[in-house]
Coordinates of C-alpha atoms and ligand atoms in Angstrom, one line a residue:
X1 CA -0.3 -0.1 -0.5
X2 CA 0.7 3.8 -0.3
X3 CA 3.6 5.6 1.8
X4 CA 3.6 5.3 5.4
X5 CA 2.0 8.2 5.8
X6 CA -1.1 8.2 3.5
X7 CA -2.2 6.0 6.5
X8 CA -4.0 6.8 9.4
X9 CA -3.8 3.9 11.2
X10 CA -0.4 5.4 11.9
X11 CA 0.5 7.1 14.7
X12 CA 0.6 10.8 14.3
X13 CA 4.3 10.5 14.8
X14 CA 5.1 8.2 12.6
X15 CA 3.6 9.4 9.5
X16 CA 4.8 13.5 10.7
X17 CA 8.6 11.8 10.8
X18 CA 7.6 9.3 7.2
X19 CA 6.9 12.6 5.4
X20 CA 9.3 15.0 7.1
X21 CA 11.7 12.1 5.9
X22 CA 10.3 13.1 1.9
X23 CA 10.5 15.8 1.5
X24 CA 13.0 18.3 0.0
X25 CA 14.1 21.3 1.1
X26 CA 11.8 23.5 -1.2
X27 CA 9.1 21.4 0.0
X28 CA 9.9 21.9 3.1
X29 CA 10.0 26.0 3.0
X30 CA 7.0 25.6 0.7
X31 CA 5.2 24.3 3.6
X32 CA 5.9 27.4 5.9
X33 CA 4.7 29.8 3.4
X34 CA 1.2 31.0 3.2
X35 CA -0.2 33.5 0.0
X36 CA -3.2 35.3 0.0
X37 CA -5.4 34.1 -2.0
X38 CA -5.7 36.7 -5.4
X39 CA -1.8 35.3 -6.4
X40 CA -2.8 31.4 -5.0
X41 CA -3.7 30.0 -9.5
X42 CA -3.2 26.5 -9.6
X43 CA 0.4 26.6 -11.2
X44 CA 0.9 28.8 -8.5
X45 CA 0.0 26.3 -5.4
X46 CA 1.6 23.6 -7.2
X47 CA 4.6 24.9 -8.1
X48 CA 6.1 26.7 -5.4
X49 CA 4.7 23.7 -2.6
X50 CA 2.5 26.1 -1.1
X51 CA 1.4 24.7 2.6
X52 CA -1.5 27.2 3.3
X53 CA -4.1 30.2 1.6
X54 CA -5.5 33.1 2.9
X55 CA -8.3 35.2 2.7
X56 CA -7.7 39.0 4.0
X57 CA -10.6 41.6 5.4
X58 CA -12.8 41.4 2.8
X59 CA -11.1 39.1 -0.1
X60 CA -13.6 37.2 -1.4
X61 CA -14.2 35.0 -4.8
X62 CA -16.6 36.9 -6.0
X63 CA -19.2 39.9 -4.5
X64 CA -22.2 37.6 -2.4
X65 CA -20.6 34.7 -3.3
X66 CA -22.5 31.5 -2.1
X67 CA -21.1 28.9 -0.3
X68 CA -21.0 27.2 -3.0
X69 CA -18.1 29.4 -4.7
X70 CA -16.4 29.5 -2.0
X71 CA -16.0 25.6 -1.7
X72 CA -15.1 25.5 -5.5
X73 CA -12.3 27.7 -4.9
X74 CA -10.8 26.1 -1.6
X75 CA -10.9 23.2 -4.0
X76 CA -9.6 23.9 -7.4
X77 CA -6.5 25.0 -5.2
X78 CA -6.7 21.8 -2.9
X79 CA -6.5 20.0 -5.8
X80 CA -2.9 22.0 -7.0
X81 CA -1.7 21.2 -3.8
X82 CA -2.3 16.9 -3.6
X83 CA -1.7 17.1 -7.4
X84 CA 2.0 17.3 -6.3
X85 CA 4.8 15.0 -5.7
X86 CA 4.1 14.4 -2.2
X87 CA -0.3 15.2 -1.6
X88 CA 0.1 17.1 0.9
X89 CA -3.2 19.0 1.5
X90 CA -3.2 22.7 1.7
X91 CA -4.5 24.3 4.8
X92 CA -7.1 26.9 3.9
X93 CA -7.0 30.7 6.2
X94 CA -10.1 33.2 6.4
X95 CA -10.8 35.7 10.2
X96 CA -14.2 34.8 10.9
X97 CA -14.1 36.4 14.4
X98 CA -17.5 37.5 14.8
X99 CA -19.1 34.6 12.9
X100 CA -18.2 34.4 9.2
X101 CA -18.1 37.6 8.5
X102 CA -16.3 38.1 5.0
X103 CA -18.9 36.1 3.7
X104 CA -22.4 37.3 2.7
X105 CA -25.5 36.4 4.5
X106 CA -23.2 34.3 7.0
X107 CA -25.0 35.0 10.8
X108 CA -22.7 38.4 12.1
X109 CA -22.5 36.9 15.9
X110 CA -21.7 40.5 18.4
X111 CA -17.7 41.3 18.2
X112 CA -15.5 40.0 21.4
X113 CA -16.5 43.5 23.7
X114 CA -20.0 41.8 23.7
X115 CA -19.2 38.5 24.2
X116 CA -17.1 39.8 27.4
X117 CA -20.4 41.5 29.3
X118 CA -22.0 37.8 28.9
X119 CA -20.0 36.5 31.5
X120 CA -21.6 33.1 30.0
X121 CA -19.0 30.1 28.8
X122 CA -21.5 28.2 27.4
X123 CA -23.1 30.7 25.0
X124 CA -19.7 31.4 24.1
X125 CA -18.8 27.6 23.3
X126 CA -22.1 27.5 21.1
X127 CA -21.3 30.6 19.1
X128 CA -17.8 29.2 18.3
X129 CA -19.8 26.1 17.2
X130 CA -21.5 27.2 15.1
X131 CA -19.0 29.7 13.8
X132 CA -17.4 26.4 12.8
X133 CA -20.0 24.7 10.8
X134 CA -20.7 28.3 8.8
X135 CA -17.1 28.0 7.8
X136 CA -16.6 24.6 6.5
X137 CA -19.9 25.9 4.4
X138 CA -17.8 27.7 2.5
X139 CA -15.2 24.5 3.2
X140 CA -12.3 26.3 4.9
X141 CA -11.1 24.9 7.7
X142 CA -9.4 27.5 9.4
X143 CA -10.0 30.1 11.3
X144 CA -7.5 33.0 12.7
X145 CA -10.0 32.9 16.5
X146 CA -10.1 33.7 18.8
X147 CA -8.0 37.3 19.2
X148 CA -7.5 36.8 22.9
X149 CA -6.3 40.5 23.5
X150 CA -6.5 42.1 26.7
X151 CA -7.9 45.2 26.0
X152 CA -6.0 47.8 28.8
X153 CA -6.9 50.5 27.0
X154 CA -10.0 51.5 24.8
X155 CA -8.4 54.0 22.0
X156 CA -6.7 50.7 20.8
X157 CA -8.5 50.6 17.7
X158 CA -8.8 46.2 18.1
X159 CA -10.5 46.3 21.8
X160 CA -13.9 45.5 20.3
X161 CA -11.8 42.3 19.2
X162 CA -10.7 41.8 23.3
X163 CA -13.4 40.2 25.5
X164 CA -12.7 42.2 28.1
X165 CA -10.1 43.8 30.1
X166 CA -9.3 41.6 33.2
X167 CA -7.6 38.6 31.7
X168 CA -9.3 35.9 34.0
X169 CA -13.0 36.8 32.2
X170 CA -10.4 36.6 28.7
X171 CA -9.7 33.2 29.7
X172 CA -12.7 31.6 30.6
X173 CA -14.0 32.9 27.0
X174 CA -11.0 31.8 25.1
X175 CA -11.7 28.4 27.2
X176 CA -14.8 27.5 25.6
X177 CA -14.2 29.3 21.8
X178 CA -11.5 27.2 21.4
X179 CA -13.9 24.1 22.0
X180 CA -16.5 25.3 20.0
X181 CA -14.9 26.1 17.0
X182 CA -12.3 23.1 17.0
X183 CA -14.5 20.6 19.1
X184 CA -14.1 19.2 22.9
X185 CA -11.1 17.2 23.7
X186 CA -12.0 13.9 25.0
X187 CA -11.7 12.8 28.4
X188 CA -9.1 10.7 27.7
X189 CA -7.4 13.0 25.1
X190 CA -4.2 14.1 25.2
X191 CA -4.5 18.0 26.8
X192 CA -2.4 20.9 25.5
X193 CA -1.8 19.1 22.0
X194 CA -3.4 20.2 18.4
X195 CA -6.8 19.2 18.6
X196 CA -9.3 19.3 16.1
X197 CA -12.4 17.1 16.6
X198 CA -13.4 16.5 13.0
X199 CA -15.0 18.2 9.4
X200 CA -17.9 20.1 11.4
X201 CA -15.0 21.6 13.3
X202 CA -12.1 24.3 12.4
X203 CA -8.7 24.7 13.4
X204 CA -8.1 27.4 15.8
X205 CA -6.2 30.1 16.0
X206 CA -5.6 32.8 19.5
X207 CA -3.5 35.4 18.7
X208 CA -1.9 38.0 18.5
X209 CA 0.9 36.8 20.9
X210 CA 1.9 38.7 23.0
X211 CA 0.6 41.7 25.0
X212 CA -1.4 43.4 22.0
X213 CA -3.8 44.7 23.7
X214 CA -1.3 46.9 26.6
X215 CA 0.0 48.4 23.5
X216 CA 1.2 52.8 24.9
X217 CA -1.8 55.0 24.7
X218 CA -3.8 51.7 22.6
X219 CA -1.7 53.0 19.8
X220 CA -2.3 49.8 16.9
X221 CA 0.8 47.8 16.4
X222 CA 2.7 49.8 19.4
X223 CA 5.6 49.1 21.9
X224 CA 3.8 47.3 25.0
X225 CA 6.2 48.7 28.0
X226 CA 5.9 46.1 31.0
X227 CA 7.6 43.7 33.7
X228 CA 8.0 40.3 32.2
X229 CA 5.5 40.0 35.6
X230 CA 2.8 41.9 34.6
X231 CA 3.3 40.7 31.2
X232 CA 2.4 37.5 33.0
X233 CA -0.5 38.4 35.0
X234 CA -2.7 40.5 32.6
X235 CA -1.2 39.4 28.8
X236 CA -0.4 35.9 29.9
X237 CA -2.9 34.5 30.7
X238 CA -5.1 33.4 28.0
X239 CA -2.5 31.8 26.2
X240 CA -2.8 29.2 29.5
X241 CA -6.0 28.8 28.3
X242 CA -5.2 28.1 25.0
X243 CA -2.9 25.7 25.1
X244 CA -4.8 23.4 27.6
X245 CA -7.7 23.9 25.1
X246 CA -5.5 22.7 22.2
X247 CA -5.3 25.2 20.2
X248 CA -3.8 24.4 16.5
X249 CA -1.9 27.5 15.3
X250 CA -0.9 30.9 17.9
X251 CA -0.5 34.6 16.1
X252 CA 2.2 36.8 16.6
X253 CA 2.1 40.2 17.2
X254 CA 2.3 42.9 15.2
X255 CA 3.0 44.6 18.0
X256 CA 6.6 45.0 20.9
X257 CA 7.5 44.5 24.0
X258 CA 10.1 46.5 25.4
X259 CA 10.8 47.4 22.2
X260 CA 11.5 44.1 21.1
X261 CA 9.2 43.0 18.1
X262 CA 6.9 40.1 19.0
X263 CA 7.7 39.0 15.3
X264 CA 11.2 39.0 16.2
X265 CA 11.1 37.8 20.2
X266 CA 13.3 34.1 20.4
X267 CA 12.5 33.9 24.3
X268 CA 9.2 34.7 24.0
X269 CA 7.6 33.0 21.3
X270 CA 10.9 29.8 21.7
X271 CA 11.8 29.5 25.4
X272 CA 8.4 30.4 26.7
X273 CA 5.4 29.9 24.5
X274 CA 7.0 25.9 22.3
X275 CA 8.9 25.4 25.8
X276 CA 7.9 26.7 28.9
X277 CA 4.4 26.2 27.8
X278 CA 5.0 23.3 25.1
X279 CA 2.6 24.6 22.3
X280 CA 2.8 21.4 19.9
X281 CA 1.1 23.7 17.2
X282 CA 2.1 26.2 14.8
X283 CA 3.4 29.5 15.4
X284 CA 2.1 31.8 12.1
X285 CA 3.3 35.6 11.9
X286 CA 0.7 38.4 10.8
X287 CA 0.1 39.7 7.2
X288 CA 3.6 41.0 6.8
X289 CA 4.7 40.8 9.9
X290 CA 8.0 39.9 8.5
X291 CA 8.0 43.3 6.4
X292 CA 7.0 45.5 9.7
X293 CA 9.8 43.8 11.4
X294 CA 11.9 47.2 10.1
X295 CA 11.1 50.4 9.5
X296 CA 10.8 52.0 6.7
X297 CA 8.9 48.2 6.7
X298 CA 10.8 45.5 4.1
X299 CA 14.0 47.5 4.3
X300 CA 16.3 44.4 4.5
X301 CA 14.3 41.8 4.4
X302 CA 16.0 38.7 4.5
X303 CA 17.5 39.5 7.7
X304 CA 13.7 40.1 9.2
X305 CA 13.3 36.3 7.8
X306 CA 16.0 34.9 9.0
X307 CA 14.8 37.4 12.8
X308 CA 11.7 36.0 12.2
X309 CA 12.3 32.4 11.4
X310 CA 15.0 31.7 14.3
X311 CA 12.6 33.6 16.8
X312 CA 10.8 30.7 15.7
X313 CA 8.0 31.4 13.6
X314 CA 6.1 28.3 12.1
X315 CA 4.1 29.1 8.7
X316 CA 4.4 33.3 7.2
X317 CA 1.2 35.3 5.9
X318 CA 3.3 36.0 3.4
X319 CA 1.3 37.1 1.8
X320 CA 2.0 38.0 -1.5
X321 CA 5.8 38.6 -2.1
X322 CA 6.7 34.3 -2.1
X323 CA 8.7 34.2 -4.4
X324 CA 11.2 37.0 -2.1
X325 CA 10.4 34.8 1.0
X326 CA 10.7 31.7 -0.6
X327 CA 14.3 32.7 -1.7
X328 CA 15.9 34.5 1.0
X329 CA 14.7 31.1 3.3
X330 CA 16.0 28.9 1.0
X331 CA 19.6 30.8 0.8
X332 CA 19.8 31.1 4.6
X333 CA 19.5 27.4 4.7
X334 CA 21.9 27.1 2.4
X335 CA 24.4 29.2 3.7
X336 CA 24.2 27.8 7.2
X337 CA 22.0 30.8 8.6
X338 CA 19.6 28.8 9.1
X339 CA 19.5 25.4 10.0
X340 CA 17.8 22.3 8.9
X341 CA 16.6 21.6 12.3
X342 CA 14.5 24.8 12.8
X343 CA 13.0 24.0 9.7
X344 CA 12.1 21.3 10.1
X345 CA 10.4 22.1 14.2
X346 CA 8.1 24.1 11.8
X347 CA 6.9 21.5 9.2
X348 CA 7.0 18.9 12.0
X349 CA 4.2 21.6 14.2
X350 CA 2.3 22.1 10.5
X351 CA 1.8 18.5 9.6
X352 CA 1.4 17.9 13.6
X353 CA -1.8 20.6 12.6
X354 CA -2.5 18.9 9.3
X355 CA -2.5 15.3 10.1
X356 CA -4.5 15.8 13.6
X357 CA -7.8 18.0 12.0
X358 CA -8.1 14.9 8.8
X359 CA -6.5 17.2 6.3
X360 CA -4.4 14.2 4.7
X361 CA -8.1 11.8 4.7
X362 CA -11.0 15.3 3.8
X363 CA -8.8 17.5 2.4
X364 CA -11.8 18.9 0.0
X365 CA -14.7 21.1 1.5
X366 CA -18.4 19.5 2.2
X367 CA -20.9 20.7 -0.2
X368 CA -23.8 19.5 1.0
X369 CA -22.8 21.9 4.8
X370 CA -23.9 24.5 2.5
X371 CA -27.5 25.1 4.2
X372 CA -25.2 26.1 7.9
X373 CA -24.3 29.1 6.7
X374 CA -27.1 32.1 8.2
X375 CA -29.4 29.0 9.2
X376 CA -32.6 30.5 11.6
X377 CA -30.7 28.1 14.0
X378 CA -27.8 30.1 14.1
X379 CA -29.1 33.9 14.0
X380 CA -31.5 32.5 17.3
X381 CA -28.0 31.9 18.6
X382 CA -27.0 35.2 17.9
X383 CA -30.4 37.3 19.0
X384 CA -29.8 35.5 22.0
X385 CA -26.0 36.7 22.2
X386 CA -27.2 40.5 22.0
X387 CA -29.1 40.5 24.6
X388 CA -27.4 38.8 27.2
X389 CA -24.3 41.4 25.9
X390 CA -26.8 44.8 26.6
X391 CA -26.0 46.3 29.5
X392 CA -28.1 48.8 30.9
X393 CA -26.1 51.7 32.6
X394 CA -29.2 54.3 33.6
X395 CA -33.1 53.8 33.8
X396 CA -34.6 56.9 34.9
X397 CA -33.9 59.8 36.5
X398 CA -33.8 60.7 40.3
X399 CA -37.7 60.8 41.8
X400 CA -38.4 59.6 38.3
X401 CA -40.1 55.8 37.3
X402 CA -38.0 53.8 35.5
X403 CA -38.2 54.3 31.4
X404 CA -37.1 50.3 30.7
X405 CA -39.1 48.1 30.0
X406 CA -41.3 50.2 26.9
X407 CA -44.5 49.9 26.4
X408 CA -45.3 47.8 23.6
X409 CA -48.9 49.9 23.6
X410 CA -47.7 53.0 22.7
X411 CA -49.5 55.6 20.1
X412 CA -46.5 56.8 18.6
X413 CA -43.2 56.6 19.7
X414 CA -39.7 58.2 17.9
X415 CA -37.0 56.4 17.1
X416 CA -33.8 58.5 15.9
X417 CA -30.6 58.3 15.1
X418 CA -27.9 57.4 12.6
X419 CA -27.4 53.4 13.9
X420 CA -31.5 52.8 14.2
X421 CA -31.1 51.8 10.8
X422 CA -27.6 50.3 9.6
X423 CA -27.2 46.8 9.8
X424 CA -23.1 47.6 8.8
X425 CA -22.9 50.0 11.7
X426 CA -24.2 47.9 14.5
X427 CA -21.9 44.6 12.6
X428 CA -18.5 47.4 13.1
X429 CA -15.1 46.2 11.5
X430 CA -14.7 42.1 9.8
X431 CA -18.1 42.6 7.7
X432 CA -18.2 41.9 4.5
X433 CA -15.6 44.2 4.0
X434 CA -12.4 44.3 6.5
X435 CA -12.8 48.1 7.7
X436 CA -16.9 46.8 7.9
X437 CA -19.5 48.8 5.4
X438 CA -21.8 51.3 6.5
X439 CA -25.8 50.4 4.7
X440 CA -28.2 47.8 4.7
X441 CA -27.5 46.1 2.0
X442 CA -24.0 44.9 2.9
X443 CA -25.5 41.2 4.0
X444 CA -28.6 39.7 5.8
X445 CA -29.8 40.7 8.5
X446 CA -31.9 43.0 11.2
X447 CA -31.7 45.9 11.8
X448 CA -32.6 47.7 15.5
X449 CA -35.1 50.0 14.1
X450 CA -36.8 46.7 11.8
X451 CA -36.5 44.6 15.8
X452 CA -38.7 47.4 17.2
X453 CA -41.2 48.2 14.2
X454 CA -41.6 44.0 15.0
X455 CA -42.2 44.3 18.4
X456 CA -44.7 47.0 18.8
X457 CA -46.8 45.8 15.4
X458 CA -49.2 43.7 17.4
X459 CA -50.0 46.8 19.4
X460 CA -51.7 49.4 17.3
X461 CA -48.2 51.9 18.0
X462 CA -47.5 54.0 15.4
X463 CA -43.4 54.3 14.9
X464 CA -42.0 57.0 13.0
X465 CA -37.8 56.6 12.6
X466 CA -35.6 59.8 12.0
X467 CA -32.0 60.1 11.2
X468 CA -31.5 63.1 12.7
X469 CA -34.6 65.3 13.6
X470 CA -33.9 69.4 14.3
X471 CA -35.2 71.0 16.9
X472 CA -38.0 72.4 15.2
X473 CA -40.0 68.6 14.3
X474 CA -39.5 68.2 18.0
X475 CA -40.8 70.8 19.3
X476 CA -43.4 70.3 17.5
X477 CA -44.3 67.0 18.3
X478 CA -43.4 66.6 21.2
X479 CA -46.4 66.4 22.8
X480 CA -47.6 63.7 20.5
X481 CA -44.3 61.4 21.5
X482 CA -44.9 58.2 24.4
X483 CA -41.2 58.0 24.1
X484 CA -37.9 57.8 21.4
X485 CA -35.5 55.1 21.1
X486 CA -32.4 57.4 20.1
X487 CA -29.2 54.7 18.8
X488 CA -26.0 56.3 18.4
X489 CA -22.5 55.2 18.3
X490 CA -19.2 54.8 16.4
X491 CA -19.0 53.3 13.0
X492 CA -17.3 50.8 11.1
X493 CA -13.1 50.3 11.9
X494 CA -11.0 48.1 11.8
X495 CA -7.1 47.7 13.6
X496 CA -5.6 51.2 13.7
X497 CA -8.3 53.3 11.9
X498 CA -10.0 53.1 15.1
X499 CA -7.0 54.0 17.2
X500 CA -9.1 57.1 18.6
X501 CA -7.5 59.6 21.3
X502 CA -11.1 60.9 22.4
X503 CA -13.3 58.8 22.2
X504 CA -16.3 61.6 21.8
X505 CA -19.4 60.2 20.7
X506 CA -19.1 61.0 16.5
X507 CA -21.4 64.1 15.5
X508 CA -24.8 63.6 15.1
X509 CA -24.9 61.7 17.8
X510 CA -24.5 64.3 20.4
X511 CA -26.5 66.5 18.6
X512 CA -29.1 64.1 18.1
X513 CA -29.4 63.4 21.7
X514 CA -29.6 67.0 22.9
X515 CA -32.5 67.5 20.3
X516 CA -34.6 64.9 20.9
X517 CA -33.6 64.0 24.7
X518 CA -33.6 67.8 25.5
X519 CA -36.3 68.4 23.6
X520 CA -38.8 67.4 26.3
X521 CA -39.0 63.5 24.9
X522 CA -38.7 60.6 27.1
X523 CA -35.4 59.0 25.6
X524 CA -33.9 55.7 25.7
X525 CA -30.5 56.3 24.2
X526 CA -28.7 52.9 22.7
X527 CA -24.6 53.0 22.0
X528 CA -23.6 50.8 19.1
X529 CA -19.8 51.1 19.5
X530 CA -16.5 49.2 20.0
X531 CA -15.5 50.3 23.7
X532 CA -16.8 52.7 26.1
X533 CA -17.4 56.6 25.0
X534 CA -17.1 59.4 26.5
X535 CA -20.8 59.9 27.5
X536 CA -20.3 62.2 31.3
X537 CA -21.7 64.6 29.5
X538 CA -25.0 63.0 28.4
X539 CA -26.5 61.0 31.1
X540 CA -27.9 63.8 32.6
X541 CA -30.3 64.8 30.0
X542 CA -30.9 60.8 29.2
X543 CA -33.7 58.3 31.1
X544 CA -31.8 55.5 29.9
X545 CA -28.7 54.2 28.8
X546 CA -27.9 51.3 27.4
X547 CA -24.1 49.8 25.3
X548 CA -25.4 47.2 23.0
X549 CA -21.8 47.1 21.8
X550 CA -21.1 45.4 18.2
X551 CA -24.4 42.8 18.1
X552 CA -24.0 42.1 14.6
X553 CA -27.2 40.9 12.2
X554 CA -29.7 40.1 14.8
X555 CA -31.0 43.3 16.1
X556 CA -34.1 41.9 17.0
X557 CA -31.7 41.4 20.3
X558 CA -32.0 44.4 21.2
X559 CA -35.3 45.3 21.1
X560 CA -35.8 41.7 22.9
X561 CA -35.0 43.6 25.9
X562 CA -35.7 47.2 25.4
X563 CA -39.6 46.0 25.3
X564 CA -38.7 43.4 28.2
X565 CA -39.1 40.2 27.0
X566 CA -35.7 39.6 28.1
X567 CA -34.2 41.3 30.9
X568 CA -30.9 42.5 31.1
X569 CA -28.4 40.2 32.3
X570 CA -24.7 41.9 31.1
X571 CA -22.3 43.7 33.7
X572 CA -19.4 45.7 31.8
X573 CA -16.2 44.1 31.2
X574 CA -14.2 46.8 30.6
X575 CA -13.9 50.2 33.2
X576 CA -16.2 52.8 31.6
X577 CA -14.2 55.6 32.2
X578 CA -14.9 59.6 32.4
X579 CA -13.1 61.3 30.4
X580 CA -9.9 60.1 28.6
X581 CA -7.9 61.8 30.4
X582 CA -7.9 59.0 33.2
X583 CA -7.2 56.4 30.8
X584 CA -5.5 53.8 31.1
X585 CA -7.5 52.6 33.6
X586 CA -8.5 48.9 34.3
X587 CA -10.6 47.4 37.6
X588 CA -7.7 46.8 40.4
X589 CA -6.0 50.3 39.7
X590 CA -5.3 52.2 42.4
X591 CA -6.6 55.0 41.2
X592 CA -10.4 54.3 40.2
X593 CA -12.8 56.7 39.4
X594 CA -15.1 55.4 37.0
X595 CA -18.3 56.8 35.6
X596 CA -19.3 53.0 35.5
X597 CA -17.4 50.1 36.9
X598 CA -15.9 46.9 35.8
X599 CA -18.7 44.5 37.0
X600 CA -21.8 47.6 36.5
X601 CA -24.9 46.5 34.7
X602 CA -28.6 47.2 35.5
X603 CA -31.2 45.2 35.8
X604 CA -35.1 45.8 35.0
X605 CA -36.7 46.6 38.1
X606 CA -39.9 43.7 37.5
X607 CA -37.1 40.9 36.1
Ligands
IDD701 O1 -6.5 39.0 8.2 C1 -5.4 38.0 8.6 C2 -4.5 39.1 9.7 C3 -5.5 39.3 10.3 O2 -5.8 37.7 11.3 C4 -4.8 39.6 12.1 O3 -5.8 39.7 13.2 C5 -4.9 41.5 11.6 O4 -3.5 41.6 12.0 C6 -4.0 41.4 9.8 N1 -4.1 42.7 9.7 C7 -4.0 42.4 7.7 C8 -4.1 43.3 7.3 C9 -3.5 44.8 7.9 C10 -3.4 46.0 6.9 C11 -3.3 45.6 5.3 C12 -4.3 44.2 4.9 C13 -4.0 43.5 5.7 C14 -3.9 41.2 7.9 N2 -4.9 40.4 9.2

């Protein structure tokens, strides 16, 4: 029969060693190369023995491509990989960070900032499982998720990708989402080794190692100044959890620790993660992480390749200059700068993941899973997650009865604000495109406004929607509205585009709050944002204030709770500052004077 490595009954290490022994240097370096799908033709995948392909944010086979088109694209690349001499399957990866956000009509779950407020690990595990099914529906077996950053400063553009400022909350969610995505390690199974249960699960990637959420003033990709003790106490704990849960891969951070780029950090990647924590999966770079080691970028690429590979990155998200990467790494091995033992360690780790997840046995996407994409059960789960993520910050002015839960039976109500009827805004970044979009045509979902309309539709209540009502309108009509719901917040953003030093509510939000809430109509303000914003100036004027974070496609989860079908159970997983001058300010700090403290969240009197 065929070669030993092709026999799934052989012990894992026998398969790895048998295959490794057969591989040429070109085939080994090919396995370490991840390229972007735009340049992944069959000839390139085959000719360079490419081991992995990715979709960058928003990189899709076609606009609004259905699941079938994704499966066909992935399978075409896979056929090329399987046609190589040794037939090593390629691994396709994508950022499914709040559901399969790149894919049209996928279920978009709340971003991590909201999930942290649920404090519900079982819910998060189910979200992982549902996400895995929707990713597999497109023929993809690997996701660059979860982000396990411990965001310590909301000025960071990626703070919404972090479950919490508290490492224990991040650990709790990490320990749930990973078995959700990858499947649970059996009771008698080996913990701490890469694990993927089967073809309805995906390989996961805990990112970005390490300290990505601790940079100075939250400046993305910048420096995290911290003692080793602080790094271990604040930013490292989620990686203990991730390794124990059998995470298959770890992505290195663009950021630096005390001035040393993480992509060149041998002590943290090799000595600590691989040797101390005994991580046995593979370490992957971030996008052009080697190029970005220098300033200017790509300044001395071969040296960056040397430093990155020796630090012990195993797979490089190149993603375009693959010939240069392959040539440079080949030269570095040939001239003895990089020992073959380092290459073999990288390839062993990559093969361990591919064998463990059954990629050799099942290299192709399963078209029968297409129905999993955006299916009702997943949307119901997402709707429940939205409900559980909402945090009630204020309900009723002093001496007045609470405004929430809103009565469904009311003569006429006003819904206002930029985020009331905007599916793209409520999804945030990493949705359909890298940066996210505005409007209601980007994918399938329900806006907060439509959720409100559905909630009151059988109660004879008239809903008047005005995105930005002017003072005159309010004055002329103030006696005619029983109450108003004002939905405002941040537009979508991703990565450095979200870095923000003032954290004010972007206009026209404040104006709409002033005009409506200051105009004599009782108002509930719903804030759609990736993080706490400066709200102190408005709190007094509003009757109720709800943090909705970035809820995703299932906007009915917001109206479910506004109208009391469900109670408010969310608890802040991030300190809500009074002013940005206080930042960074986290639970446990000596100086702690928040507007709303970590763990805060009101319930409904009627709960
Ligand atoms: O999408 C792949 C990875 C993702 O997993 C990482 O979390 C994230 O840091 C990231 N930034 C880019 C990226 C950044 C700038 C331009 C183009 C792409 C690509 N990626």
